[in-house]
Every structure is written in C-alpha cells, then in structure tokens.
Short mmCIF file of C-alpha atoms in Angstrom, two decimals:
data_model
loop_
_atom_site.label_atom_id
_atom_site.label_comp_id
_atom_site.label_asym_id
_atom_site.label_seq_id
_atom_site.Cartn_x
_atom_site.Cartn_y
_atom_site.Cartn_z
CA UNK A 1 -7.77 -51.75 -16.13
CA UNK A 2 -5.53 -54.42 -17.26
CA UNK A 3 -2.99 -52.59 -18.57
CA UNK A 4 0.31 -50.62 -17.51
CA UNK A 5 0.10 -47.59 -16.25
CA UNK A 6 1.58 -45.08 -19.14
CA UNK A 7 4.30 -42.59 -18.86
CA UNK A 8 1.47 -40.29 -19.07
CA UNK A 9 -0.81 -41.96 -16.20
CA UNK A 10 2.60 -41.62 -13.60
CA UNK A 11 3.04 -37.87 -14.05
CA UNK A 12 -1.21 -37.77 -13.43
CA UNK A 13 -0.63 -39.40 -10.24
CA UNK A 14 1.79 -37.03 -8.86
CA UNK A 15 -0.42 -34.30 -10.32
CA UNK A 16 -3.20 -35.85 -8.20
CA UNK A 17 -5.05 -37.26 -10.98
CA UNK A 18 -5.58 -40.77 -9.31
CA UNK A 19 -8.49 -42.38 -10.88
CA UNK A 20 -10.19 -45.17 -8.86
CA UNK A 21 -9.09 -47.57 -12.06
CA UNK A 22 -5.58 -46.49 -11.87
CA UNK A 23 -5.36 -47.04 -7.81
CA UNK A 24 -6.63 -50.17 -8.56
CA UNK A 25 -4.13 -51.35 -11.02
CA UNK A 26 -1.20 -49.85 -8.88
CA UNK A 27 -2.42 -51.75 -5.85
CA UNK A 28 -2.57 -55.10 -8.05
CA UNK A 29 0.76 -54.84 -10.64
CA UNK A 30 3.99 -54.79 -9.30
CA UNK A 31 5.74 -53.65 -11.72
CA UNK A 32 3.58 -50.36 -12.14
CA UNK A 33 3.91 -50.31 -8.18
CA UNK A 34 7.81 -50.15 -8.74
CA UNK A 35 7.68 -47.53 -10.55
CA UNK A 36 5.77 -45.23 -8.75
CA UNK A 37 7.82 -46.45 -5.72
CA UNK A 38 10.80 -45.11 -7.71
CA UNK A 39 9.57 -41.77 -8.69
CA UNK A 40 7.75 -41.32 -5.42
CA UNK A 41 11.34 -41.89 -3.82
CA UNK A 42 13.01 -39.91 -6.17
CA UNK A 43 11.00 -36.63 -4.95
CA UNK A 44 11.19 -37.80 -1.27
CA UNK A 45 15.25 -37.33 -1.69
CA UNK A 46 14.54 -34.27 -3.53
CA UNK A 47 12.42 -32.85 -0.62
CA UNK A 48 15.13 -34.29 1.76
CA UNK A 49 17.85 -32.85 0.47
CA UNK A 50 16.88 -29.40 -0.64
CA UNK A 51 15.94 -29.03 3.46
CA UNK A 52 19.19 -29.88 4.18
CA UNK A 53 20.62 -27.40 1.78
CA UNK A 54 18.29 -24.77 2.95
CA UNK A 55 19.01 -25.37 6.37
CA UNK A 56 22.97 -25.50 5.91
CA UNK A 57 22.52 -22.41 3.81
CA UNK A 58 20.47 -20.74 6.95
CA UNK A 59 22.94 -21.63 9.00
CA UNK A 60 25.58 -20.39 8.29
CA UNK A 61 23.69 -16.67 7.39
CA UNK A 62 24.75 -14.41 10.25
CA UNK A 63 21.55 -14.01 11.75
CA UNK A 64 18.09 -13.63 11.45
CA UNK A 65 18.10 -9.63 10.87
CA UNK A 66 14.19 -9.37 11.73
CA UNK A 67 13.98 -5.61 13.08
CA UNK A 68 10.33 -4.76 14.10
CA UNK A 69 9.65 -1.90 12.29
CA UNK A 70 9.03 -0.05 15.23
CA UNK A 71 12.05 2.21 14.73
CA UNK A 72 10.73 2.82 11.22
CA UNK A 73 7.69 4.02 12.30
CA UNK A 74 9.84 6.62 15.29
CA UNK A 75 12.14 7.62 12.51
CA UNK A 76 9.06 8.55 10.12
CA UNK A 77 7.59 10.48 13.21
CA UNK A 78 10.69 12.40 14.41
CA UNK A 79 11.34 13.31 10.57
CA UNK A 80 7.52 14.37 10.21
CA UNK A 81 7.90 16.29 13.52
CA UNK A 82 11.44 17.93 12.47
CA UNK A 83 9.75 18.69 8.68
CA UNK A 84 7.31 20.29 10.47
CA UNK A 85 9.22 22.67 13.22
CA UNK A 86 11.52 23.71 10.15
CA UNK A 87 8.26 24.35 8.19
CA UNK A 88 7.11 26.32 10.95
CA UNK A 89 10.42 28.37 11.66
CA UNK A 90 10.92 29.35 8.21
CA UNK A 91 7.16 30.39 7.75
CA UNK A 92 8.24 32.63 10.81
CA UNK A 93 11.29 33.71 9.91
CA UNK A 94 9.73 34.99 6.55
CA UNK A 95 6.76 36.73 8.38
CA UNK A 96 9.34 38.28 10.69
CA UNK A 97 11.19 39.97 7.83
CA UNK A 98 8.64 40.82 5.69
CA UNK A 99 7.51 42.74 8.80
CA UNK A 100 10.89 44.40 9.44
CA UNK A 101 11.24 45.25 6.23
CA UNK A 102 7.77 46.97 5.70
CA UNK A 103 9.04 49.17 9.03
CA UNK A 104 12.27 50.24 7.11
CA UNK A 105 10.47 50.93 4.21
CA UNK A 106 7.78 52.93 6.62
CA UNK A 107 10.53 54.90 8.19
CA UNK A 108 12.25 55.16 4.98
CA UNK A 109 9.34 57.04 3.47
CA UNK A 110 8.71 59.25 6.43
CA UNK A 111 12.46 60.58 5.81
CA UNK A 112 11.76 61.02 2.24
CA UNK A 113 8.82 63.23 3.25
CA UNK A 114 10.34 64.91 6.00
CA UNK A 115 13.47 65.51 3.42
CA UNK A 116 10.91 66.64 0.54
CA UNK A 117 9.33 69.50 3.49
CA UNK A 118 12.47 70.86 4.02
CA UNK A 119 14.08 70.91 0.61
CA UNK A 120 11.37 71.37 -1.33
CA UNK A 121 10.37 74.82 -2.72
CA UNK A 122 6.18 75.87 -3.62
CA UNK A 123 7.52 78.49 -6.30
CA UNK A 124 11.23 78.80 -8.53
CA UNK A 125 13.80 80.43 -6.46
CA UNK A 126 13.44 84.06 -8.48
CA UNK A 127 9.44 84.73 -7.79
CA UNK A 128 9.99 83.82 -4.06
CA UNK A 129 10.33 87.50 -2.74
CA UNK A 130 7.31 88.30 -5.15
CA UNK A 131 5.47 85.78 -2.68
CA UNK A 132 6.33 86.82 0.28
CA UNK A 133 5.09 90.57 -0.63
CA UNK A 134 1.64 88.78 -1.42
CA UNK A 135 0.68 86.30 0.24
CA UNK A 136 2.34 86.02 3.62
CA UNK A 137 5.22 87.19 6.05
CA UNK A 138 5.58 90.44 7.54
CA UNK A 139 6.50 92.61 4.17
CA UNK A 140 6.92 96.58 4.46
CA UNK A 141 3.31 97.26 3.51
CA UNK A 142 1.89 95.46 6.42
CA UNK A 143 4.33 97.49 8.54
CA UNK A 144 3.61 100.81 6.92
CA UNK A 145 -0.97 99.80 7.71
CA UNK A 146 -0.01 99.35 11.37
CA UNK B 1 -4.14 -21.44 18.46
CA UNK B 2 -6.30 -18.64 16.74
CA UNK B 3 -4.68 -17.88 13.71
CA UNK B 4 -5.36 -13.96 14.73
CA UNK B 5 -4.09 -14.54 17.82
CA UNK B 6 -0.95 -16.00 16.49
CA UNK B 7 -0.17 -13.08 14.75
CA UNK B 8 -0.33 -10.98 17.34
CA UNK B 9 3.11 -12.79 18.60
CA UNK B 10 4.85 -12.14 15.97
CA UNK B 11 8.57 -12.58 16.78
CA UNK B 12 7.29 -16.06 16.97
CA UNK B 13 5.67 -15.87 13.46
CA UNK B 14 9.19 -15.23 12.58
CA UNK B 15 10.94 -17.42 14.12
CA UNK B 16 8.55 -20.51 12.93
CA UNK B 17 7.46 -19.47 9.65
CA UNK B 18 11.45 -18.03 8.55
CA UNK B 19 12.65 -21.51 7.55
CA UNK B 20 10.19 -22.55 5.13
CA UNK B 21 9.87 -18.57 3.32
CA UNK B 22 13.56 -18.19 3.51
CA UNK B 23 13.64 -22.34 1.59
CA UNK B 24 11.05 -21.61 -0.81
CA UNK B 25 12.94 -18.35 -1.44
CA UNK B 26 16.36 -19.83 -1.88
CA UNK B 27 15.17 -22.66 -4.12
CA UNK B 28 13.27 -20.48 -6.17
CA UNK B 29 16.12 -17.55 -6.48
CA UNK B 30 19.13 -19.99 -5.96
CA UNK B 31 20.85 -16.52 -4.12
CA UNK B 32 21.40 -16.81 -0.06
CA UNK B 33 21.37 -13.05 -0.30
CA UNK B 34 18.35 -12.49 -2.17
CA UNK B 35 16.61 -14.79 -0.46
CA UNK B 36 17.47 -13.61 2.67
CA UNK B 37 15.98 -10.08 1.61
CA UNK B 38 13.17 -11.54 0.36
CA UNK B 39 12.58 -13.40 3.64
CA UNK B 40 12.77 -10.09 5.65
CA UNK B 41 10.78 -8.32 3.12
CA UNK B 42 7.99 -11.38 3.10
CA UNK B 43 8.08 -10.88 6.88
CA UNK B 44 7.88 -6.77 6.73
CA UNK B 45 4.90 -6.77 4.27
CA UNK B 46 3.54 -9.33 6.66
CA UNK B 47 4.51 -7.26 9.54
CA UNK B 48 2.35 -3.83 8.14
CA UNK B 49 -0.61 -5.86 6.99
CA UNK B 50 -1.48 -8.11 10.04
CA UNK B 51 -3.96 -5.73 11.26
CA UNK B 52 -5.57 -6.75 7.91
CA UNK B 53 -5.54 -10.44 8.91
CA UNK B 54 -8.72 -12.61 9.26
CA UNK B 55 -7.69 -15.62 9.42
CA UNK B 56 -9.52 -16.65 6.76
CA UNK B 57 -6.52 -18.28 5.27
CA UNK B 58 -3.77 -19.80 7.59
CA UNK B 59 -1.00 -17.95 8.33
CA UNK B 60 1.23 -20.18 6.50
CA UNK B 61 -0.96 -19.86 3.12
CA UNK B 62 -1.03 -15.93 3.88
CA UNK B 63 2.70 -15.74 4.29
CA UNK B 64 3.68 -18.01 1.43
CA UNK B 65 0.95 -15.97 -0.60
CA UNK B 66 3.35 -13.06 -0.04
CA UNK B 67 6.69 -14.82 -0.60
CA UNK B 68 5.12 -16.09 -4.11
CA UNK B 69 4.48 -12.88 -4.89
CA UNK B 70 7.89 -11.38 -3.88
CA UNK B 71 9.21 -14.62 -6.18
CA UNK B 72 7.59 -13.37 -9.21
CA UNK B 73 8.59 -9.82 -8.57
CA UNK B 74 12.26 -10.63 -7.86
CA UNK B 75 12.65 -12.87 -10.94
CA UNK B 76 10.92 -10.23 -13.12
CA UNK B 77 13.49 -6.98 -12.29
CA UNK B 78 16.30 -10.13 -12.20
CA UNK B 79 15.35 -10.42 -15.92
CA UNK B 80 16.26 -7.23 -16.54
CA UNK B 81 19.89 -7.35 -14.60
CA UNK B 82 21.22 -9.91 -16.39
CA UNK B 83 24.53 -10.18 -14.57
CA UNK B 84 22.43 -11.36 -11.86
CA UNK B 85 22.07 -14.66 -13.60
CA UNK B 86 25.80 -15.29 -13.09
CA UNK B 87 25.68 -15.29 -9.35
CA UNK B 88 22.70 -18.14 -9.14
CA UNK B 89 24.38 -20.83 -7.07
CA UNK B 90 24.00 -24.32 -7.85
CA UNK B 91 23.24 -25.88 -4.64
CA UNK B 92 26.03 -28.00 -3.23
CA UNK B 93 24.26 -31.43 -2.18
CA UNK B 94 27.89 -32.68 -0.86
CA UNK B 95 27.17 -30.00 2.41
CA UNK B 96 23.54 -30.67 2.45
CA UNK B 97 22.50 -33.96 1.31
CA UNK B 98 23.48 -35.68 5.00
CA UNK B 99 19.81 -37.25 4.77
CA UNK B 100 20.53 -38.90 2.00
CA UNK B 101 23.86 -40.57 3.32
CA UNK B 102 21.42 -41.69 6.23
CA UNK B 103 18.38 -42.90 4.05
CA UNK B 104 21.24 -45.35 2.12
CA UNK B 105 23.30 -48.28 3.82
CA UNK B 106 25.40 -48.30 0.95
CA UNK B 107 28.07 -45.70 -0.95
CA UNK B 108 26.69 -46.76 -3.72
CA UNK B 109 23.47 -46.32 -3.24
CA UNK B 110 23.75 -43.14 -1.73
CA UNK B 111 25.77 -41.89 -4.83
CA UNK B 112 22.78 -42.78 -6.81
CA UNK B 113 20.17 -41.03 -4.96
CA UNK B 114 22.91 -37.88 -5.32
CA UNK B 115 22.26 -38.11 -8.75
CA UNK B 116 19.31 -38.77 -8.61
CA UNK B 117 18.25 -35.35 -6.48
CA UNK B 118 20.78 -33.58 -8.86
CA UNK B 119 18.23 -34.88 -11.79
CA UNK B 120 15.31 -33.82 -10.25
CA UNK B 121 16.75 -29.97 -9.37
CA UNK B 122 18.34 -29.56 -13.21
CA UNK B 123 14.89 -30.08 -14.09
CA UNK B 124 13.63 -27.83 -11.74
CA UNK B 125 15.86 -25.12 -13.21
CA UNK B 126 14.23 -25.23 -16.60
CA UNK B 127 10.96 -25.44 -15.82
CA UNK B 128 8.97 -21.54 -16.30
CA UNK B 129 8.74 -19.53 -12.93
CA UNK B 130 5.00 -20.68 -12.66
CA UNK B 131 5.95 -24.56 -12.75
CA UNK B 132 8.11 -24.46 -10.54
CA UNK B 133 6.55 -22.23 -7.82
CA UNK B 134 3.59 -25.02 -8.55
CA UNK B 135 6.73 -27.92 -7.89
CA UNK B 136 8.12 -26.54 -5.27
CA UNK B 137 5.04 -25.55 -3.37
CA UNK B 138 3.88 -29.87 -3.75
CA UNK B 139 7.12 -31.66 -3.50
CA UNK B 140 9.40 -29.44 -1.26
CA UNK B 141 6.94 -27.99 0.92
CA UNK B 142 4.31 -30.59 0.78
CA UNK B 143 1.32 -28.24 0.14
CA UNK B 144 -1.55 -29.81 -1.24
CA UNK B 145 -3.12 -29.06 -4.54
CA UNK B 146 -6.24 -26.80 -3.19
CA UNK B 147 -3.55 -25.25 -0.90
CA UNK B 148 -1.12 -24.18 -3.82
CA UNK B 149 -4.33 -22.53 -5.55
CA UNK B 150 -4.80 -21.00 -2.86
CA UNK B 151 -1.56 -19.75 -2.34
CA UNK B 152 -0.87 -18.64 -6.19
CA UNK B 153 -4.33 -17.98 -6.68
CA UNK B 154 -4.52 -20.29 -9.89
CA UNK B 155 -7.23 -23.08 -10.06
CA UNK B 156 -7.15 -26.20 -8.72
CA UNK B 157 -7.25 -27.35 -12.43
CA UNK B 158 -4.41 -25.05 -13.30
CA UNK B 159 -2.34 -26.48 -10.89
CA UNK B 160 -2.58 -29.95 -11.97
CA UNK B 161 -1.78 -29.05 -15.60
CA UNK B 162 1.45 -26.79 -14.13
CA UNK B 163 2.22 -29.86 -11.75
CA UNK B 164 1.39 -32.51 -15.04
CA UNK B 165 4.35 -30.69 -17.42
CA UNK B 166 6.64 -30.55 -14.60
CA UNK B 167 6.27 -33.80 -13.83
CA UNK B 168 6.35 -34.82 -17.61
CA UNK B 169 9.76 -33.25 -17.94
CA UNK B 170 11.21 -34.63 -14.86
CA UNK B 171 9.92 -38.01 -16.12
CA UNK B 172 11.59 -37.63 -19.28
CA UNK B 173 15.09 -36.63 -17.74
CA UNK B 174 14.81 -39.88 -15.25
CA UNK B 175 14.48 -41.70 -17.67
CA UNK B 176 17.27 -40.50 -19.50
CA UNK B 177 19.51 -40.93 -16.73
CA UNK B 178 18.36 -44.54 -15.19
#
C-alpha cells in the first residue's frame, strides 16, 4: 500500500479496523504517522481531561451516600409485621362485635318474647269470660259438681 | 481475586468501582445530580442482584452493563422533561483540565490542547445516545471493542460501525478547527 491513508482509513483505525496493509504503511510514512499521532493525542487529552473533570466534579459532591440497603429490607419487615398485627386486630375486633352484637340481638329477642307472653291475649278481650267458663279456671259449674 | 468473592465485599465494590460509574454517568448525563443518583442506583440494582452473580462477566463489565442501562433509561424519561435539557452542564475544563497544563511546557500549547478537548466533547454532544455510550466506553474508559459488546450487548461489528461514525464526525470537526 503505497498510498495515504484516507480520511476514511484514520477513523477505521480508531474503530479497530487495522488491516495488516494499513499498519504497514503507518509504520513506513511519516506523514500518515503524524496524523494518527495527532488524533491519537487528541483523544488521549480527551480521556485526560474528562477524568479530571469527573474527579473535580466527585469531589466536591458531599459524600458518597452508599446506604446498604439493609435498613430497607428492616423497614419492609417492620411494615409487613405492623400490616399484619393491624390486619389481625381488626379481623378481631370485627369478630368481637359481630359476637356482641348477635348476644344483644339474642337477649333482645328473648324480651320481645317474654313481652309478647305477658301482653299478648289467645282470644279478643269480649269472649275471654266465655273461655274461662269452657275451657279452664275454676268457673261456678265446677264448684256447683264438687 | 474471585470475582464472586469480590462481591461479597461490597463496600469495597463501591468504593473502587464508584469513580468510573459515577464518570461514565456524568459524561453521558452532563448532571452531577443525576449522575450521582444514577451511581447509587447502578450500585443498589447491583447491590439486590449479586446473589445472581457468576462471574461469568467481570464485575466491572457487570456493573457498567447496569449503568448503560440506567443511561438509556435516564435519557429516555429526560426526553420527555424537557426543562431538564436546560440544566445539562457544559463541563468546565478550566477546573479540570490540570493534566493538560502538565502534558504541555508551553501556554500555548496547552491552550491548544483546551481546544482541542473542547472539540472532541462538542462532538460528543451530538453524537445519538448509542454512539456515544460506544465513544465513551473506548476512549474515556478504555474498554476494548469485544468488551463494549459485551457491555451494551451489540456486536462486535456493531460497535465498530457506532465507533466508525463517531469517529467520522469528530474527524470532520478537527479538521475544521486545525
């Protein structure tokens, strides 16, 4: 390869394209040599200087704030724990009531029975005497057999 | 050292591995505080998976796999928040660029080199979000081609036509200013 390396054939050599024809030409011209040199020293002050900036920039952050997650994974426990205890409790709580409040409702009923018995009546007010003559309770014919 | 060994340390994972995420990260987002975040969260994900870690990749690859990812991720809801774009910071070479006062005996020379680096990084900044991870990954972090496949999962091939364009355009803004 006898001629200059092309525009082209520099970018392919930082790309890592390096053909054993263009090593060999860089090695022999000079000129071609030059201006990899140039572009080769061009990205070494890139490299260089973006470090530097990176570094400056790191610098002057506060700190590294690298927490091991550790906590996290406490925090996700003692809120799984406490999810579950209030989970619990209310389930409780509900079961409780429900309970007390099918007693009342129990006792409430009883009342209402026990308040039916006494108020209620088998036959209208009028026919009750008529009832008692025939049926049951000491009336004057039972009185006049004996 | 074992690779799965190494992880097993990992405070120290942090502490070597930080500079080069939290780089990559600023250079590719251009916000200390996002990159920052990303850092941590690079180093969180990390953090929950490394039971999952073989080894079959080196730690570095594995983490940077992750930060790429993040990258792509940030710059994609960033898209969407365009006020965001506003607070990209143009980094300040004046503060930073003490290597290149060193590398240069002269003013002069160093001046150039300034401009020089400032070139290369305006370049940088208009190249898509897939050439530059690729230029970053080979010419700030040194990673070699079959390690930057590995890391964005791309071919080999791929890379070297990402790496070619980037190159092409840098090429063509060099030349412009020399």
């Amino acid at each position: 390869m006898n001629e200059h390396l092309s525009p082209e054939d520099i970018s392919r050599w930082f790309a890592g394209e390096r053909s054993s024809d263009l090593q060999r030409h860089a090695g022999e011209c000079q000129e071609c040599s030059a201006r990899l040199d140039s572009m080769e020293s061009a990205l070494a002050e890139f490299r260089g200087a973006a470090h530097d900036w990176s570094a400056v920039q790191s610098a002057s952050a506060p700190s590294i704030a690298w927490r091991p997650p550790v906590l996290h994974t406490a925090r996700r426990w003692v809120l799984a724990a406490t999810s579950m205890l209030i989970l619990v409790s209310a389930s409780a709580y509900w079961h409780t009531r429900q309970q007390t409040r099918a007693a009342e409702m129990a006792r409430a009923d009883a009342l209402l029975v026990q308040v039916d018995a006494e108020i209620s009546r088998a036959v209208p007010q009028t026919m009750e005497p008529l009832v008692n003559l025939v049926t049951w309770g000491p009336g004057p014919t039972d009185e006049r057999q004996k | 050292m074992d690779q799965t060994r190494e992880i097993e340390d990992f405070d120290a994972v942090v502490r070597l591995y930080w500079p080069r995420i939290f780089r990559f990260a600023l250079a590719s987002l251009r916000d200390r505080d996002a990159a920052e975040s990303l850092a941590q969260d690079c180093f969180l994900k990390a953090y929950r998976a490394r039971q999952g870690f073989r080894g079959e990749a080196s730690l570095s690859t594995w983490l940077m796999q992750i930060a790429v990812n993040l990258v792509r991720d940030s710059i994609r809801n960033r898209r969407l928040r365009f006020w965001n774009r506003t607070r990209a910071m143009a980094p300040n070479f004046d503060l930073a660029s003490q290597s290149l006062a060193d590398q240069h005996s002269s003013p002069e020379r160093a001046v150039l080199a300034k401009e020089r680096v400032a070139a290369v990084w305006n370049v940088v900044e208009t190249l898509s979000q897939r050439q530059r991870t690729v230029f970053l990954l080979r010419f700030m972090e040194d990673l070699d081609l079959l390690e930057i496949a590995a890391v964005t999962g791309l071919r080999e091939g791929t890379v070297k036509v990402h790496l070619f364009r980037a190159l092409e355009a840098l090429r063509k803004r060099m030349g412009e200013t020399q």
